[in-house]
Coordinates of C-alpha atoms and ligand atoms in Angstrom, one line a residue:
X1 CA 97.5 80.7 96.4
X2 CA 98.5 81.1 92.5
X3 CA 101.1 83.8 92.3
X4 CA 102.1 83.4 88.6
X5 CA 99.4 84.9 86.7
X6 CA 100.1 88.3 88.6
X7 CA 102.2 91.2 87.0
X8 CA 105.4 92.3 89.7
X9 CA 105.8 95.9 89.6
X10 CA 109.5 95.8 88.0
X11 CA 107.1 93.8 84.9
X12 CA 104.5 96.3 84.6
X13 CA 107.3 98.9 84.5
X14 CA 109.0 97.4 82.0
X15 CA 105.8 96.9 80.2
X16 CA 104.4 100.2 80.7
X17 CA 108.7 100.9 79.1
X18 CA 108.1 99.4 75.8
X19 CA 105.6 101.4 74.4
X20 CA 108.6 104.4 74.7
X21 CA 111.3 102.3 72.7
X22 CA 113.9 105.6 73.6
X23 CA 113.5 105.7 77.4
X24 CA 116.5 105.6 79.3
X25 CA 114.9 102.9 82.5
X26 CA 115.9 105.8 84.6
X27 CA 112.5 106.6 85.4
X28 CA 111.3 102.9 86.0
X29 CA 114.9 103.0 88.7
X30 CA 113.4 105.9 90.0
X31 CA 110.0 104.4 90.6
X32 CA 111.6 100.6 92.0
X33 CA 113.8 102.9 94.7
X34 CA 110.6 105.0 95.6
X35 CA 108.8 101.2 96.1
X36 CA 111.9 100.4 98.1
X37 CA 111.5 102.9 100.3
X38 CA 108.0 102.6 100.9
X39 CA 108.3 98.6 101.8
X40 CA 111.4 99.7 104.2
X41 CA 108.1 102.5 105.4
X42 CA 106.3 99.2 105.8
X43 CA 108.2 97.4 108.2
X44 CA 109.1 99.8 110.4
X45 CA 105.7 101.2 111.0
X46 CA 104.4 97.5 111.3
X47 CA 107.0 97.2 114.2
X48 CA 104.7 100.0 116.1
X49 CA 105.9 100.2 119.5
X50 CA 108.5 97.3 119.3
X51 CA 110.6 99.1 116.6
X52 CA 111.3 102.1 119.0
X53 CA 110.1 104.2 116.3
X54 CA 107.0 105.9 118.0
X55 CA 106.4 109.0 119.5
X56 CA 108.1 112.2 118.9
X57 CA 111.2 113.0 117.5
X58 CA 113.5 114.4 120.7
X59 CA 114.7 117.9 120.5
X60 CA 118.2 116.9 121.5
X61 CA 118.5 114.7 118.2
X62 CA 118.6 117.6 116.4
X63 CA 114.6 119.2 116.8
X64 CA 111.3 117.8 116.9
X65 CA 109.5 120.8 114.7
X66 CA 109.5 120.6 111.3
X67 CA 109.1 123.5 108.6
X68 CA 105.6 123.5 109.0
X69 CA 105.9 124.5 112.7
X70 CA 104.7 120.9 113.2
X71 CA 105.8 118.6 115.9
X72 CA 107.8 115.7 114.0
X73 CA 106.8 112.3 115.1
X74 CA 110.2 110.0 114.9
X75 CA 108.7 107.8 112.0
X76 CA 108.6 111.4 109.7
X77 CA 111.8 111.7 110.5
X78 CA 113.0 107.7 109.7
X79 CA 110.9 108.1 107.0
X80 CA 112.2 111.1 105.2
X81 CA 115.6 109.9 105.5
X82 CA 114.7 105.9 103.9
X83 CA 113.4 108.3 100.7
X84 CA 116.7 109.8 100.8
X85 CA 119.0 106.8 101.4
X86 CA 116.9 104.7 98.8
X87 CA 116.8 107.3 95.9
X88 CA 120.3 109.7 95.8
X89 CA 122.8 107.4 94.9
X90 CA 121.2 106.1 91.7
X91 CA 121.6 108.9 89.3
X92 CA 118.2 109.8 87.9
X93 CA 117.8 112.7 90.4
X94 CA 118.5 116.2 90.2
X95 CA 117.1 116.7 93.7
X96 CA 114.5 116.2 96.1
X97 CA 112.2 118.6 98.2
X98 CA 110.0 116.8 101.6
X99 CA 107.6 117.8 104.3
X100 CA 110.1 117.4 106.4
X101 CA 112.9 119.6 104.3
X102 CA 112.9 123.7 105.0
X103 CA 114.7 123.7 101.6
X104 CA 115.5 121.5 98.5
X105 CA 117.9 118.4 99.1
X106 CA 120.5 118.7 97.1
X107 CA 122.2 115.1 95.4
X108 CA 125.8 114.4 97.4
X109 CA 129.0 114.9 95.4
X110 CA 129.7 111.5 95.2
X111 CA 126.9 110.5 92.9
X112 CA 125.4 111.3 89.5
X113 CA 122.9 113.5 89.0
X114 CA 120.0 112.8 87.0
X115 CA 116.8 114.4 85.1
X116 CA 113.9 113.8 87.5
X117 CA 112.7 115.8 91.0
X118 CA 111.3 113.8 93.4
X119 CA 108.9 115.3 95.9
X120 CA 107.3 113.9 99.0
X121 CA 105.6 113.7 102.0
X122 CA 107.3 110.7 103.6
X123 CA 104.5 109.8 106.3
X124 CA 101.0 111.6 105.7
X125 CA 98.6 111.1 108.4
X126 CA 101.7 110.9 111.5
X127 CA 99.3 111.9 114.3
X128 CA 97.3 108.4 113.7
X129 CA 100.8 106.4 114.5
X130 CA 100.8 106.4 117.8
X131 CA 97.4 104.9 118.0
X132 CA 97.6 102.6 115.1
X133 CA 95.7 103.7 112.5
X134 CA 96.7 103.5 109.1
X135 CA 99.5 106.0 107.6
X136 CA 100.9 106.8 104.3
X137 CA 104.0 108.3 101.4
X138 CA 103.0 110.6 99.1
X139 CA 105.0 111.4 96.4
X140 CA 105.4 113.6 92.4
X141 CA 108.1 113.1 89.9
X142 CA 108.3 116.0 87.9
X143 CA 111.2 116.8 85.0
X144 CA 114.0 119.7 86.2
X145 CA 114.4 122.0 83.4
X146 CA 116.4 121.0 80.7
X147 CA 119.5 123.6 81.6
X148 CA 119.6 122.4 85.3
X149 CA 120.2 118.2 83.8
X150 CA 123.1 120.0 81.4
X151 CA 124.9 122.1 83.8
X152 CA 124.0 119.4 87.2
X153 CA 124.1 122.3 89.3
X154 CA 122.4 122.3 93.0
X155 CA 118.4 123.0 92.4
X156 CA 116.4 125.9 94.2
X157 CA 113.1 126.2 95.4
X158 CA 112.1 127.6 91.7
X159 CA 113.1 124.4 90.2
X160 CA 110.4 122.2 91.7
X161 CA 107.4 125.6 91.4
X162 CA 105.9 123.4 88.4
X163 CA 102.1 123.0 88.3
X164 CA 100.6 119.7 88.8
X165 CA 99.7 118.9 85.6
X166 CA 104.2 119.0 84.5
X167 CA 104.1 115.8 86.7
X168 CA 105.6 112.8 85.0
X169 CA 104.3 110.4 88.0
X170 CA 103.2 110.5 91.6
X171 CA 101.9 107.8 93.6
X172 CA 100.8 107.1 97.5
X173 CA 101.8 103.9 99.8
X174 CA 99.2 103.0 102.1
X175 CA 100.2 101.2 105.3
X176 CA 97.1 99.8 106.4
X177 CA 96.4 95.9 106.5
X178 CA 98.0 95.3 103.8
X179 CA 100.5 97.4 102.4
X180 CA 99.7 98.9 99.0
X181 CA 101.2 101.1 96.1
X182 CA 98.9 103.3 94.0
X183 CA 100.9 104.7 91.0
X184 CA 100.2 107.1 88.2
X185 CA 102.5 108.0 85.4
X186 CA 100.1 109.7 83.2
X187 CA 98.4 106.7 81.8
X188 CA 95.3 105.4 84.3
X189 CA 96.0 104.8 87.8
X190 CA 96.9 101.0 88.8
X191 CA 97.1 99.6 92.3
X192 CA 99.4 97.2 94.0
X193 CA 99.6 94.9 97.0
X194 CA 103.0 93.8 98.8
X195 CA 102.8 90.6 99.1
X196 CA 104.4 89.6 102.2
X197 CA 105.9 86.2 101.1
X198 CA 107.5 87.8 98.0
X199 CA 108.1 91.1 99.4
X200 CA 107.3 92.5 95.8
X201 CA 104.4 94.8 94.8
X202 CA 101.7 92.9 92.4
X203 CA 99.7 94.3 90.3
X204 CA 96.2 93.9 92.1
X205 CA 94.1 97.2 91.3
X206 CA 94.5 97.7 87.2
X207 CA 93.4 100.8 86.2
X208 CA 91.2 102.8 89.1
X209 CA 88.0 104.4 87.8
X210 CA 86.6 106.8 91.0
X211 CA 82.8 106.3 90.8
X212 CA 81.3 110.0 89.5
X213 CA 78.5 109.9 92.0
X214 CA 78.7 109.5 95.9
X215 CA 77.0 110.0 99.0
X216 CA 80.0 109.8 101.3
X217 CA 81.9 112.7 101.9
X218 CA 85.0 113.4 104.3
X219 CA 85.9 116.6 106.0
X220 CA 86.9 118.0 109.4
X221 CA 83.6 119.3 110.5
X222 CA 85.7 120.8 113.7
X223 CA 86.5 123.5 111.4
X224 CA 83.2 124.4 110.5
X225 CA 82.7 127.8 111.8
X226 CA 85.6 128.8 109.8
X227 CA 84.2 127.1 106.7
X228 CA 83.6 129.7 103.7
X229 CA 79.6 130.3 102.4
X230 CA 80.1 127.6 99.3
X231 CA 81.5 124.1 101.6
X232 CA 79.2 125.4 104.5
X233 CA 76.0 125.2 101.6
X234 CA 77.3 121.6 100.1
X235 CA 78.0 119.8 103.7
X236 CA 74.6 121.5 105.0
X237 CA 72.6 120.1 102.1
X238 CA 74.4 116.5 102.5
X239 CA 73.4 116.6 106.5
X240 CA 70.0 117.5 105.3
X241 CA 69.8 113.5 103.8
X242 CA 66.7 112.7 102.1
X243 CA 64.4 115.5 102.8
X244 CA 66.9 117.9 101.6
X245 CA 67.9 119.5 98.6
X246 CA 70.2 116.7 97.3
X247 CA 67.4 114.1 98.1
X248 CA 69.4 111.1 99.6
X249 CA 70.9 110.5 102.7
X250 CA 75.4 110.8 103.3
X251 CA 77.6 109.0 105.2
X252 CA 80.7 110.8 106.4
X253 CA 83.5 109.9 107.4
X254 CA 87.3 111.5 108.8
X255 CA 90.2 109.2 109.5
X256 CA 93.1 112.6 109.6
X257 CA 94.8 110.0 107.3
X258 CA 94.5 111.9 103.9
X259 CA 96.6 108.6 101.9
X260 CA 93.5 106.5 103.9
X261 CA 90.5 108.6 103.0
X262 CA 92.5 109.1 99.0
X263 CA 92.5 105.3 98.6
X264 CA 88.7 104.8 100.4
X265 CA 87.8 107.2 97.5
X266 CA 89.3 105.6 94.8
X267 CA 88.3 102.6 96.2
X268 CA 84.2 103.7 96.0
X269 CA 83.9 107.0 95.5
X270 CA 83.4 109.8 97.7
X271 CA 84.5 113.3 98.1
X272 CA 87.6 114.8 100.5
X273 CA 87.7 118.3 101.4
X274 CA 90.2 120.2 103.6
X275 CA 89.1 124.1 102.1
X276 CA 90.7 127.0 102.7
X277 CA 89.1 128.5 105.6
X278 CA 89.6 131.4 108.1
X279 CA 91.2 129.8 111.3
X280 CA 94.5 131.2 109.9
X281 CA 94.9 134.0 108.0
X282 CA 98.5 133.0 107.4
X283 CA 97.1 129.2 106.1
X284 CA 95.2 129.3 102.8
X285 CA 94.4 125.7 104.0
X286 CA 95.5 122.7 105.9
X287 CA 97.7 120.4 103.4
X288 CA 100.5 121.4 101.2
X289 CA 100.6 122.1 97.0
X290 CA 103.7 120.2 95.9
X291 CA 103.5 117.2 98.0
X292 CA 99.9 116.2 99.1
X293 CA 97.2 118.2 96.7
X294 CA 99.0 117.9 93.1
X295 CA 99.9 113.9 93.5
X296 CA 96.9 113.3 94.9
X297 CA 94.8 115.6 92.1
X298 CA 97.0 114.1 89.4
X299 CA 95.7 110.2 90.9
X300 CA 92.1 111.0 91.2
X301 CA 92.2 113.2 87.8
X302 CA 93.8 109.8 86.2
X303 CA 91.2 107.8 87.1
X304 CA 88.6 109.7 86.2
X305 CA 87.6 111.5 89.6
X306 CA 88.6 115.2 90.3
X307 CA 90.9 117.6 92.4
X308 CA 89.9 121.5 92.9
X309 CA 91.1 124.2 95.0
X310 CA 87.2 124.9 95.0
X311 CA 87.8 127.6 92.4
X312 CA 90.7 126.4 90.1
X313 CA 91.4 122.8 89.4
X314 CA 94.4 121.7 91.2
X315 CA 96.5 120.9 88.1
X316 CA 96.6 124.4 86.8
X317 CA 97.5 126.0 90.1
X318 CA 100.9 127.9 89.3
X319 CA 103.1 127.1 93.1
X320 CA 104.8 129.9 94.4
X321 CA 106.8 128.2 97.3
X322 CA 108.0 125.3 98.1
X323 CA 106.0 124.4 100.7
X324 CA 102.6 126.3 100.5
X325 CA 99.2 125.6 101.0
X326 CA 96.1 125.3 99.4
X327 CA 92.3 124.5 99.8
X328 CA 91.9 121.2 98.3
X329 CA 88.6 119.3 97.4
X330 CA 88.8 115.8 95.4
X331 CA 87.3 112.7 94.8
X332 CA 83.6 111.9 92.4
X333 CA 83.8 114.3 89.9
X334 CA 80.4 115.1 89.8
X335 CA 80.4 116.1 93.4
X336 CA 83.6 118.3 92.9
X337 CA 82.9 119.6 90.3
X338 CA 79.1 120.7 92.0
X339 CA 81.3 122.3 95.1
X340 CA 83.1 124.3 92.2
X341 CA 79.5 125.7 91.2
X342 CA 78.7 126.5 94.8
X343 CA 82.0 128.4 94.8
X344 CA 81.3 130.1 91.2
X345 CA 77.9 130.8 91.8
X346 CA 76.3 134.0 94.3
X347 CA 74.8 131.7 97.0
X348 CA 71.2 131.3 96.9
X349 CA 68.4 133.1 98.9
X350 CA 67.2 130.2 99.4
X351 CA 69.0 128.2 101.4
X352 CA 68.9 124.9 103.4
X353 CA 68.6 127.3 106.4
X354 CA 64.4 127.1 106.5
X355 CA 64.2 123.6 107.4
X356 CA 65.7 124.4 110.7
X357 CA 63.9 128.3 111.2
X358 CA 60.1 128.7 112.9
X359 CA 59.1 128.8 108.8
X360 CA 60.6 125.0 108.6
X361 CA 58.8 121.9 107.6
X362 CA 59.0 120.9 111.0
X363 CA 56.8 123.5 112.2
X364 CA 53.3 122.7 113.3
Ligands
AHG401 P1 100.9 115.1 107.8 O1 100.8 114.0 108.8 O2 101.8 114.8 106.7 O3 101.2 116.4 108.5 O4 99.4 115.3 107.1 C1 98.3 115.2 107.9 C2 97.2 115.7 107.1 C3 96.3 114.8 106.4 O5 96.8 113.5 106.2 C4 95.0 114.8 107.1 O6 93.9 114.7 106.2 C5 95.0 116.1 107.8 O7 96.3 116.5 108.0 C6 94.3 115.9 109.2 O8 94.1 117.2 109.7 P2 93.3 117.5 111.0 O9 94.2 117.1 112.1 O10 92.9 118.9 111.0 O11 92.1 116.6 111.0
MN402 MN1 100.7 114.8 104.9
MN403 MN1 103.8 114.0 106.7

């Protein structure tokens, strides 16, 4: 198998460097550590139940519910504390904020501090490890303001409550089959594959293009009687298939992976949607702002797809804590940005509601 004519991550980094001759490398450390981490991910979730690693985290290690009153499987746990261990000691962070983190993590005292926030979701998709199914990292860089890299004092939750489109990078690893790193730092989206021989991330995907158009789309339909009018019309008109308003048949599909369903999509198109809905009034949506929707939006927007709250895009949204959540629609642009017009526009009289009614086609 010819290896050599391949790009390594490290030499796309330093690449991608020398078109910014001032650059410190500190970001391209950052990224190389956040790789690191993510290959350590690798291994220990390929391990499965050999590693030890499965199941959930015990109370009398310290707690087995995270922030998000979630129950943490012991992988989140390993997980979050590899991103930790691979990234703090280097010096190019200011701090960090997690999933799995009530508040920011603040750099120890016996390391430099540095000029970039990391943010992350160290496993995405945890409920699918104990049966196998493929998992992910999520993860932003953004910059901390300039007074916080002067002084090097501890970061607050206001320090990382910078809208998505601040982000300097963000990037997924997917640990399915093969193991692979989707990365964005403003400039296209390119994809990489560990190889397993090298144990290095090569440069396999270059620059991602989401298709515009689609006829797959992804949601949890479970949820439906909580859905609001505008995702209720869209999904009913994609059921409808051929005969219906959008005049072709849809596939769907739900893995609860959202790294797995990202990378299907920026694989060959198709749109994601966990909305805001009305199960919980005190949950304006499933998956959180800082961590899951803005790296994600930032990815899809970069290669030419899109990311929407269903009214606002995602990169505009101004955060107001650390871990919130938000309605979040992405994928084909041309099917977002349709279920933005369903949310803009008064819904229609006529809806998709007659085929099914005693006035439908299928009466005699
Ligand atoms: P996490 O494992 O980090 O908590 O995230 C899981 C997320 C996301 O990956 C997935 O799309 C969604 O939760 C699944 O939600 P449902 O269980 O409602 O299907
Ligand atoms: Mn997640
Ligand atoms: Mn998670």
């Amino acid at each position: 198998m010819p290896l050599t004519h391949r790009s390594t991550l490290t030499q796309f980094l330093i690449e991608e460097r020398r078109r910014f001759p001032g650059a410190s490398g500190d970001f391209n450390a950052l990224i190389l550590d956040v790789a690191i981490a993510c290959k350590a991910i690798a291994r220990a979730v390929a391990f499965g139940e050999l590693g030890g690693f499965l199941g959930n985290h015990a109370v009398d290690e310290g707690g087995s519910v995270n922030v998000q009153g979630e129950t943490q499987k012991k992988l989140d746990v390993l997980s979050n504390d590899v991103f930790i261990r691979r990234t703090e000691w280097a010096g190019n962070l200011a701090g960090m904020a997690s999933e799995e983190m009530e508040l920011p993590y603040q750099i120890p005292g016996q390391f430099p501090r540095g000029k970039y926030l990391l943010v992350f979701d160290p496993l995405d998709g945890s409920s699918n490890i104990d049966v196998n199914v493929s998992v992910g990292s999520i993860f932003s860089v953004l910059r901390v303001a300039k007074e916080v890299e002067i002084s090097g004092r501890d970061v607050v939750e206001a320090d990382f409550l910078q809208p998505g489109s601040q982000q300097v990078a963000a990037g997924y690893a997917l640990y399915g089959p093969t193991t692979m790193l989707i990365l964005t730092v403003g400039d296209g989206v390119n994809g990489f594959t560990l190889d397993p021989n090298l144990g290095e991330f090569m440069l396999t995907h270059p620059l991602i293009r989401v298709p515009e158009d689609t006829h797959e789309f992804a949601i949890n339909a479970s949820n439906s009687r909580f859905w609001e009018a505008p995702v209720k019309r869209y999904v009913d008109e994609c059921l409808a298939g051929k005969t219906g308003p959008r005049g072709k048949d849809f596939n769907t599909r739900w893995i609860a992976s959202m790294v797995a369903e990202a990378h299907r999509i920026l694989m060959r198109g198709g749109v994601f949607m966990y909305p805001r809905d009305t199960k919980d009034a005190a949950k304006p949506g499933r998956l959180r702002l800082l961590y899951e929707a803005n790296p994600m939006g930032f990815i899809m927007e970069q290669a030419g797809g899109r990311a929407s709250t269903g009214e606002t895009p995602m990169m505009s949204v101004q955060p107001t804590s650390l871990h919130q959540r938000i309605g979040l629609v992405f994928g084909s642009k041309n099917e977002v940005e349709r279920i933005e017009r369903y949310h803009a526009e008064p819904a229609p009289k006529e809806s998709i509601e007659p085929l099914f009614t005693p006035r439908s086609l299928f009466r005699d």
